[in-house]
Amino acid sequence: MSEFRTARTYNQHHTPRQYTPGRRRMSIYVAWSYPAEAGRNTAELDDRFSTMTEVRRVTWPAYEDPRWSDPLRFQQGVAGGLELFFWGWLPFQRFAEETTGHAVPVYQRIDQAGFHTPLDERVLADTDTLFVWGLDHMITGQEAAPREIEAVRDFLTREGTCLALGPHHDVGASDDMAVRDMEYRHHGDALVPRRQRFGRYTRSLMAGLAVPVENRYGLRPAVRDGNKIAPLSVARDLDSRGWLKGVSSLNFHQHLPHYAVTTDDADVVHVLGRQPIDTARPHPFTEAGNTEFNMFLWMPPSGERAGDVILADSTIFSALFGVDENVRGFWGNLASAK
């Protein structure tokens, strides 16, 4: 990842962006409490992020450069692991700014300094595409308040808006230890514990907005030609907006959520992208006969909702998991959506 092009600033208020026809204003809302995540007891095995020391040990020697390994330069606890997310999102922010002419702010529900930023008009007023990334461990108790749900519902009455929801994986939901171990061995990531359940905030927001989708499991995509992720199964006949135009695959991540549709009404949610699963590694989902999981979903405008709702995992927007022409093409489709 390249160095910053300008000096870093922190602890300042966002300057609202002016509406410009044809240039989308994109905003990221990370639905976690940073202190709650960073302060998790590292003696606990489950439901926490990795420390930077654990990241370095498992991925050695990828992060042995002093900028990552020197404790005088980079935090070595859970907070260091969290900061990697921000590094990973920078290329997407830069791409979106270069494409739209608008900077992409990153809001946190509760940030490092303890400031609480609910989803309200301060976030929504100058936003056309809102990314809500459900990276909050369910154990931290984040919930969308009724006033936040109402604010997002009102946001979606504006023509041209888009709500991009990204509840993360839900690993180890079963109380059966053998099932948890099967899930762990399926995804094969030593940094993910036997139980790591995400997305309480996004789940509550989706329930309030009547989005009939649940994030389930953490599934390992199949690969082809060495270590390249297998192509998506794309329902191009349903993709009238061109969300996946020119996109044949996305980036590889070891444990991606299955976005299960919980309604039988086929007109409400369109499953546009399904990802083949690595069936060589047993998992309860594949043992039930499934060979693909739902990767990208779209809810077209309906009734009073003039805006689009899409579902895509936040890892697609992180350079930590690779960026190629397909990923950049997907980013470009979102940035240029009419």
Coordinates of C-alpha atoms in Angstrom, one line a residue:
M1 CA 0.0 0.0 0.0
S2 CA 1.3 3.4 -1.0
E3 CA 2.1 6.2 1.5
F4 CA -0.4 9.0 2.0
R5 CA -0.3 11.8 -0.5
T6 CA -1.2 14.6 1.9
A7 CA -0.7 15.1 5.7
R8 CA -3.0 13.2 8.0
T9 CA -5.5 15.0 10.2
Y10 CA -7.6 13.6 13.0
N11 CA -10.3 14.7 15.4
Q12 CA -12.0 17.2 13.1
H13 CA -15.6 17.5 12.0
H14 CA -16.7 16.6 8.5
T15 CA -17.2 19.4 6.0
P16 CA -20.4 18.8 4.1
R17 CA -20.1 18.1 0.3
Q18 CA -22.2 20.0 -2.1
Y19 CA -24.5 18.0 -4.4
T20 CA -23.2 17.8 -8.0
P21 CA -25.3 16.1 -10.7
G22 CA -23.6 12.9 -11.9
R23 CA -21.0 12.8 -9.1
R24 CA -22.0 10.5 -6.2
R25 CA -21.2 11.4 -2.7
M26 CA -20.2 8.2 -1.0
S27 CA -19.9 7.7 2.8
I28 CA -18.7 4.8 5.0
Y29 CA -20.3 4.0 8.3
V30 CA -18.5 1.4 10.4
A31 CA -21.1 0.1 12.9
W32 CA -18.7 -0.8 15.7
S33 CA -17.7 0.6 19.0
Y34 CA -13.9 0.9 18.5
P35 CA -13.2 1.0 22.3
A36 CA -15.4 -2.1 22.8
E37 CA -13.6 -4.0 20.1
A38 CA -10.1 -2.8 21.1
G39 CA -10.7 -3.4 24.7
R40 CA -11.8 -7.1 24.4
N41 CA -9.9 -9.4 26.8
T42 CA -7.3 -11.2 24.7
A43 CA -7.5 -14.2 27.0
E44 CA -11.0 -14.8 25.5
L45 CA -10.7 -17.1 22.5
D46 CA -14.0 -16.2 20.8
D47 CA -15.8 -13.1 19.5
R48 CA -12.8 -10.8 19.2
F49 CA -10.5 -9.4 16.5
S50 CA -6.9 -10.5 16.4
T51 CA -4.1 -8.6 18.1
M52 CA -1.4 -7.2 15.7
T53 CA 1.0 -9.6 17.3
E54 CA -1.3 -12.5 16.3
V55 CA -1.5 -11.2 12.8
R56 CA 2.2 -10.9 12.5
R57 CA 2.7 -14.5 13.8
V58 CA 0.1 -16.1 11.5
T59 CA 1.0 -14.1 8.4
W60 CA 4.8 -14.0 9.0
P61 CA 6.8 -12.3 7.4
A62 CA 4.1 -10.1 5.8
Y63 CA 4.0 -7.5 8.6
E64 CA 7.6 -7.6 9.8
D65 CA 8.5 -4.2 8.4
P66 CA 9.1 -1.8 11.3
R67 CA 6.1 0.3 10.3
W68 CA 4.0 -2.7 11.4
S69 CA 6.2 -4.5 13.9
D70 CA 7.8 -1.6 15.9
P71 CA 5.6 -1.1 19.0
L72 CA 6.8 2.6 19.0
R73 CA 5.2 3.1 15.6
F74 CA 2.2 0.7 15.5
Q75 CA 0.0 -0.7 18.2
Q76 CA 0.5 -4.4 18.8
G77 CA -2.8 -5.2 20.5
V78 CA -6.3 -5.5 19.2
A79 CA -6.2 -1.8 18.3
G80 CA -3.4 -2.5 15.8
G81 CA -5.5 -5.2 14.2
L82 CA -8.4 -2.7 13.8
E83 CA -6.1 -0.1 12.2
L84 CA -5.3 -2.5 9.4
F85 CA -9.0 -2.2 8.3
F86 CA -8.5 1.6 7.8
W87 CA -5.3 1.0 5.8
G88 CA -7.1 -1.5 3.6
W89 CA -10.0 0.9 2.8
L90 CA -7.7 3.7 1.7
P91 CA -7.4 2.6 -2.0
F92 CA -11.2 2.4 -2.3
Q93 CA -11.5 5.9 -0.8
R94 CA -8.9 7.2 -3.2
F95 CA -10.5 5.5 -6.2
A96 CA -14.0 6.9 -5.3
E97 CA -12.6 10.4 -4.8
E98 CA -10.8 10.3 -8.1
T99 CA -13.9 8.9 -9.8
T100 CA -16.5 11.2 -8.3
G101 CA -14.5 14.3 -7.2
H102 CA -15.8 13.9 -3.7
A103 CA -13.8 12.7 -0.6
V104 CA -15.2 9.6 1.1
P105 CA -15.6 10.1 4.9
V106 CA -15.4 7.2 7.3
Y107 CA -17.6 7.4 10.3
Q108 CA -17.5 5.1 13.3
R109 CA -20.5 4.5 15.5
I110 CA -18.1 5.0 18.5
D111 CA -14.6 6.1 17.6
Q112 CA -11.2 5.8 19.2
A113 CA -11.9 8.9 21.3
G114 CA -15.3 7.7 22.4
F115 CA -17.4 10.1 20.3
H116 CA -20.7 8.5 19.4
T117 CA -22.0 9.2 15.9
P118 CA -25.4 7.7 15.3
L119 CA -26.8 7.4 11.8
D120 CA -28.6 10.7 11.5
E121 CA -28.7 13.8 9.2
R122 CA -25.1 14.7 10.0
V123 CA -24.1 11.6 8.1
L124 CA -27.0 11.3 5.6
A125 CA -27.6 14.8 4.4
D126 CA -24.6 15.0 2.1
T127 CA -24.5 11.3 1.1
D128 CA -25.9 9.6 -2.0
T129 CA -24.4 6.1 -1.4
L130 CA -24.1 5.0 2.2
F131 CA -22.0 1.9 3.1
V132 CA -22.9 0.4 6.4
W133 CA -20.3 -2.2 7.4
G134 CA -21.4 -4.6 10.1
L135 CA -18.0 -5.3 11.6
D136 CA -19.4 -5.1 15.2
H137 CA -19.1 -8.3 17.2
M138 CA -22.6 -9.1 18.4
I139 CA -21.3 -9.5 21.9
T140 CA -20.7 -5.7 22.0
G141 CA -24.4 -4.9 21.8
Q142 CA -24.6 -2.4 19.0
E143 CA -28.3 -1.8 18.0
A144 CA -29.9 0.6 15.5
A145 CA -32.1 3.0 17.5
P146 CA -35.6 3.7 16.1
R147 CA -34.6 7.2 15.2
E148 CA -31.7 5.9 13.1
I149 CA -33.9 3.4 11.3
E150 CA -36.3 6.2 10.6
A151 CA -33.5 8.5 9.4
V152 CA -32.3 5.8 6.9
R153 CA -35.8 5.1 5.8
D154 CA -36.2 8.9 5.0
F155 CA -32.8 8.9 3.3
L156 CA -34.1 6.2 0.9
T157 CA -37.1 8.3 -0.1
R158 CA -34.6 10.5 -2.0
E159 CA -34.3 9.7 -5.7
G160 CA -30.9 8.3 -6.6
T161 CA -29.8 7.1 -3.1
C162 CA -28.3 3.8 -2.4
L163 CA -27.8 1.9 0.9
A164 CA -25.0 -0.6 0.7
L165 CA -25.2 -3.1 3.6
G166 CA -22.3 -5.3 4.6
P167 CA -23.0 -7.5 7.5
H168 CA -19.9 -9.6 8.0
H169 CA -19.7 -13.4 8.6
D170 CA -21.4 -15.4 11.3
V171 CA -19.0 -18.1 12.3
G172 CA -19.8 -20.6 15.1
A173 CA -23.5 -19.9 15.7
S174 CA -24.1 -23.5 16.6
D175 CA -23.8 -24.7 20.2
D176 CA -22.4 -28.0 18.8
M177 CA -18.6 -27.9 19.3
A178 CA -18.1 -30.4 16.5
V179 CA -20.0 -28.1 14.1
R180 CA -17.9 -25.1 15.1
D181 CA -14.7 -27.1 14.5
M182 CA -16.0 -28.1 11.1
E183 CA -16.7 -24.5 10.2
Y184 CA -13.2 -23.5 11.4
R185 CA -11.5 -26.1 9.4
H186 CA -13.5 -25.2 6.4
H187 CA -12.4 -21.6 6.2
G188 CA -8.9 -22.4 7.3
D189 CA -8.0 -19.0 8.8
A190 CA -6.0 -19.4 12.1
L191 CA -6.9 -15.7 12.9
V192 CA -10.7 -16.5 13.1
P193 CA -11.8 -18.3 16.2
R194 CA -14.4 -21.1 16.5
R195 CA -17.0 -18.5 17.2
Q196 CA -17.0 -15.0 15.7
R197 CA -20.4 -13.6 15.2
F198 CA -20.8 -10.2 13.5
G199 CA -23.4 -7.7 12.6
R200 CA -25.9 -7.0 15.4
Y201 CA -26.2 -3.4 14.3
T202 CA -26.8 -4.2 10.6
R203 CA -29.2 -7.0 11.6
S204 CA -31.3 -4.6 13.6
L205 CA -31.2 -2.0 10.9
M206 CA -32.3 -4.5 8.3
A207 CA -35.1 -5.7 10.5
G208 CA -36.3 -2.1 10.9
L209 CA -36.2 -1.5 7.2
A210 CA -37.8 -4.8 6.3
V211 CA -34.8 -6.1 4.4
P212 CA -35.4 -9.9 4.3
V213 CA -31.8 -11.0 4.4
E214 CA -29.6 -12.7 7.1
N215 CA -25.9 -13.0 7.2
R216 CA -24.9 -16.7 7.8
Y217 CA -21.7 -18.7 8.1
G218 CA -18.2 -17.9 6.9
L219 CA -17.7 -19.8 3.7
R220 CA -14.5 -20.3 1.8
P221 CA -14.7 -19.5 -2.0
A222 CA -13.6 -22.1 -4.5
V223 CA -10.4 -21.2 -6.5
R224 CA -9.3 -21.9 -10.0
D225 CA -5.9 -21.7 -11.8
G226 CA -3.8 -21.9 -8.7
N227 CA -5.2 -19.4 -6.2
K228 CA -7.5 -17.2 -8.2
I229 CA -11.1 -17.0 -6.9
A230 CA -13.6 -18.9 -9.0
P231 CA -15.9 -16.7 -11.2
L232 CA -19.2 -15.6 -9.9
S233 CA -22.5 -17.0 -11.2
V234 CA -24.1 -13.8 -12.3
A235 CA -27.8 -13.4 -13.0
R236 CA -27.2 -10.8 -15.7
D237 CA -30.8 -10.9 -16.9
L238 CA -31.8 -9.5 -13.5
D239 CA -29.0 -6.9 -13.3
S240 CA -30.8 -4.1 -15.1
R241 CA -28.8 -1.5 -13.3
G242 CA -25.5 -2.9 -14.3
W243 CA -24.1 -3.4 -10.8
L244 CA -22.0 -6.3 -12.0
K245 CA -21.4 -5.0 -15.6
G246 CA -18.0 -6.3 -16.8
V247 CA -17.4 -8.1 -13.5
S248 CA -16.7 -11.8 -13.5
S249 CA -15.2 -12.3 -10.0
L250 CA -14.4 -10.4 -6.9
N251 CA -11.5 -10.7 -4.4
F252 CA -10.7 -13.8 -2.4
H253 CA -11.4 -13.9 1.3
Q254 CA -11.3 -17.1 3.4
H255 CA -14.7 -16.6 5.2
L256 CA -17.4 -14.7 3.4
P257 CA -21.0 -14.5 4.6
H258 CA -23.9 -16.2 2.8
Y259 CA -26.7 -13.6 2.5
A260 CA -29.7 -15.8 3.0
V261 CA -33.0 -14.5 1.6
T262 CA -35.8 -15.0 4.1
T263 CA -38.8 -14.2 1.8
D264 CA -40.4 -16.2 -0.9
D265 CA -41.3 -13.1 -2.9
A266 CA -38.8 -13.2 -5.8
D267 CA -39.5 -9.6 -6.7
V268 CA -38.3 -8.1 -3.4
V269 CA -34.6 -9.3 -3.5
H270 CA -32.6 -10.2 -6.6
V271 CA -29.6 -12.4 -6.0
L272 CA -27.3 -11.1 -8.7
G273 CA -24.0 -12.8 -7.7
R274 CA -23.5 -16.3 -6.3
Q275 CA -20.0 -17.5 -5.3
P276 CA -18.9 -21.2 -5.8
I277 CA -17.8 -22.7 -2.5
D278 CA -14.6 -24.8 -1.8
T279 CA -16.5 -28.1 -1.4
A280 CA -13.2 -30.0 -0.7
R281 CA -13.5 -28.6 2.8
P282 CA -16.6 -29.9 4.6
H283 CA -19.1 -27.5 6.0
P284 CA -22.8 -27.9 7.2
F285 CA -23.9 -25.6 4.4
T286 CA -22.3 -27.8 1.7
E287 CA -23.3 -31.0 3.4
A288 CA -26.9 -29.8 3.0
G289 CA -26.3 -29.8 -0.8
N290 CA -25.3 -26.2 -1.5
T291 CA -22.4 -25.5 -3.8
E292 CA -22.7 -21.7 -4.0
F293 CA -23.5 -18.9 -1.6
N294 CA -25.2 -15.5 -2.1
M295 CA -22.5 -12.9 -2.6
F296 CA -24.2 -9.8 -4.0
L297 CA -27.9 -8.9 -3.7
W298 CA -30.1 -6.0 -4.9
M299 CA -33.4 -4.7 -3.7
P300 CA -34.8 -2.4 -6.5
P301 CA -36.8 0.7 -5.4
S302 CA -40.3 -0.2 -4.2
G303 CA -43.2 1.8 -2.8
E304 CA -42.0 4.8 -0.9
R305 CA -38.4 3.7 -1.1
A306 CA -37.0 5.5 -4.1
G307 CA -33.4 4.4 -3.4
D308 CA -31.6 1.1 -4.0
V309 CA -30.5 -1.4 -1.3
I310 CA -27.6 -3.7 -2.1
L311 CA -25.7 -6.2 0.0
A312 CA -22.0 -6.8 -0.4
D313 CA -19.3 -7.7 2.2
S314 CA -16.9 -5.0 3.3
T315 CA -13.9 -7.2 2.3
I316 CA -14.7 -6.4 -1.4
F317 CA -13.7 -2.8 -0.6
S318 CA -10.4 -3.7 1.2
A319 CA -7.0 -3.8 -0.5
L320 CA -5.9 -6.3 2.2
F321 CA -7.7 -9.0 0.1
G322 CA -6.5 -7.9 -3.3
V323 CA -7.6 -5.5 -6.0
D324 CA -7.8 -6.3 -9.7
E325 CA -9.6 -5.1 -12.7
N326 CA -12.8 -6.9 -11.7
V327 CA -12.8 -5.3 -8.2
R328 CA -12.0 -1.9 -9.6
G329 CA -14.8 -2.4 -12.2
F330 CA -17.3 -3.1 -9.4
W331 CA -16.2 -0.1 -7.5
G332 CA -16.6 2.0 -10.7
N333 CA -20.1 0.6 -11.2
L334 CA -21.1 1.7 -7.7
A335 CA -19.5 5.1 -8.1
S336 CA -21.1 5.8 -11.4
A337 CA -24.6 4.4 -10.7
K338 CA -27.3 6.7 -12.0

